[in-house]
Amino acid sequence: MTSGTDKGPTTSRRLLFRSAGGLVAAGGVGLLPVRPASAADATPEAEPFWGDHQAGIVSLAQAHTYFATFDLTTAKRTDVESLLRLWTAAAARLTAGQAIEPAQLAAGYDEDPPPPVPDSGEASDLKASRLTITFGFGPGLFVKDGKDRYGLSALRPAAFVDLPKFNGDQLVPEMTGGDLSVQACADDSQVAFHAIRSLALLADGVAQMRWAQTGFLSAPSGGKTPRNLMGFKDGTQRPAQVDKAVWVGAEGPDWMRGGSYLVARRIRIALEHWDRTPVSFQEQTIGRQKLSGAPLGLKDEFAPLGLERTDTDDNPVIPEHAHVRMANAGNIGAAEMLRRAYNYNDGLKFTAERWPPWRQGTLFDAGLLFICYQNDPRTGFVKTFEDMAKFDMLNQFTTHVGGGLFACPPGVRAGGFVGERLFRGA
Ligand code: HEM
């Protein structure tokens, strides 16, 4: 690959972005492997990209995720818009199982000649693998360090609040926030990584990656609920009306209608501690049975929680501070959210736990990339987590170390680009 600052045969071709500072020039185009768009690629393995809503929100969860956020480094609004056009064109190709390829991307890019970006090639022989790419906007797109960099602050929705600091939060800046979020989900981890890697390359000179988290989810056959690393079924409860809980409606600004708010939290689980805790206490902590997933005292995983049930001593069957009681929307007066969490496993790390028995040493850096979608984070995540952060029994085993809140605009119609209505001032 030739540096954009080199003199030579490539200098007649334009850099990826005029302001790119020069990473990729056109020299390699055509020489690097690109994945052909064949009929085989247009199989049901591909999730539709264009539509009223972005894919990857209510889509059936894939086995792998690569969640990334970016900081915008440009001062120019037109650069941000060009990036979103380019990302849209690239995402349409990637989710169809195709390589990113300059000529095709030109459709989403208002300059000529097209951006000279070769595909990195590691997904060349792989199928679309139900890849979805979901874009979100962080608070920094609207205001950063008190500055309205792109003239968008007046369009920041009232619902798009800054997340408060919750009790016990140990968020580190290196894993928190971001001006843009991109979540790639696929049944093949290499396909998900390729997507983010490609989008990061296309962002050169305009945005740079801030933090990222991979995740996995092994769904058992037969449509059974997958388990998290605590060994419990996770995802049993779903909103009664998913569409109503997730999509922003007439109450939101035009540019967010059909979109959704994403809250991500990287939650470390003290697995060493959990594994040495009796299963009976684990079940009291969650409020459900470990094996069946049924609410305590019941047999069916999908039975209503029955929070009012008491035992012969008049104690609640599901403890006062059990996770499901503290998280239950009806019980706490919150709005329902759609959870779409992934397990993560980042090897080992030196850690000092914050709860008894205060383990200290080289421990698993593993847990849950908690992700939820809702039409209003004030009544959804913020309301739900307020008391949970203080009183949930689960807190003895978990630490929130990173995350963010992102406004995911609605889906894109062919010819448009993600977030178009925001940039048109609607
Ligand atoms: C490592 C962290 C977490 C773990 C291991 C975990 C695990 C679980 C499990 C096993 C269930 C029961 C099965 C189900 O309905 O899916 C559950 C339910 C739930 N969790 Fe979590 N969770 C975590 C963090 C959170 C957070 C941070 C929130 C939101 C602030 C949350 C919100 C919920 C909700 C709303 C339910 C459904 C409650 C109901 O039945 O109405 N969870 N979680």
XYZ file of N, CA, C and O in Angstrom, residues 16 65 132 304 323 327:
24
model
N -8.336 9.419 0.068
C -9.643 8.986 0.571
C -10.515 10.177 0.945
O -11.666 10.279 0.573
N -20.464 -10.258 17.980
C -20.557 -8.820 17.767
C -19.187 -8.183 17.856
O -18.274 -8.709 18.516
N -25.132 -7.494 10.307
C -25.866 -6.225 10.401
C -24.888 -5.179 10.914
O -23.982 -5.488 11.690
N -45.121 -15.688 34.168
C -44.929 -14.358 34.759
C -44.182 -14.487 36.083
O -44.292 -15.509 36.781
N -32.269 -9.602 41.152
C -32.091 -8.838 39.916
C -33.401 -8.659 39.151
O -33.733 -7.544 38.737
N -35.291 -5.130 38.297
C -35.232 -4.702 36.892
C -36.600 -4.715 36.226
O -36.740 -4.209 35.116
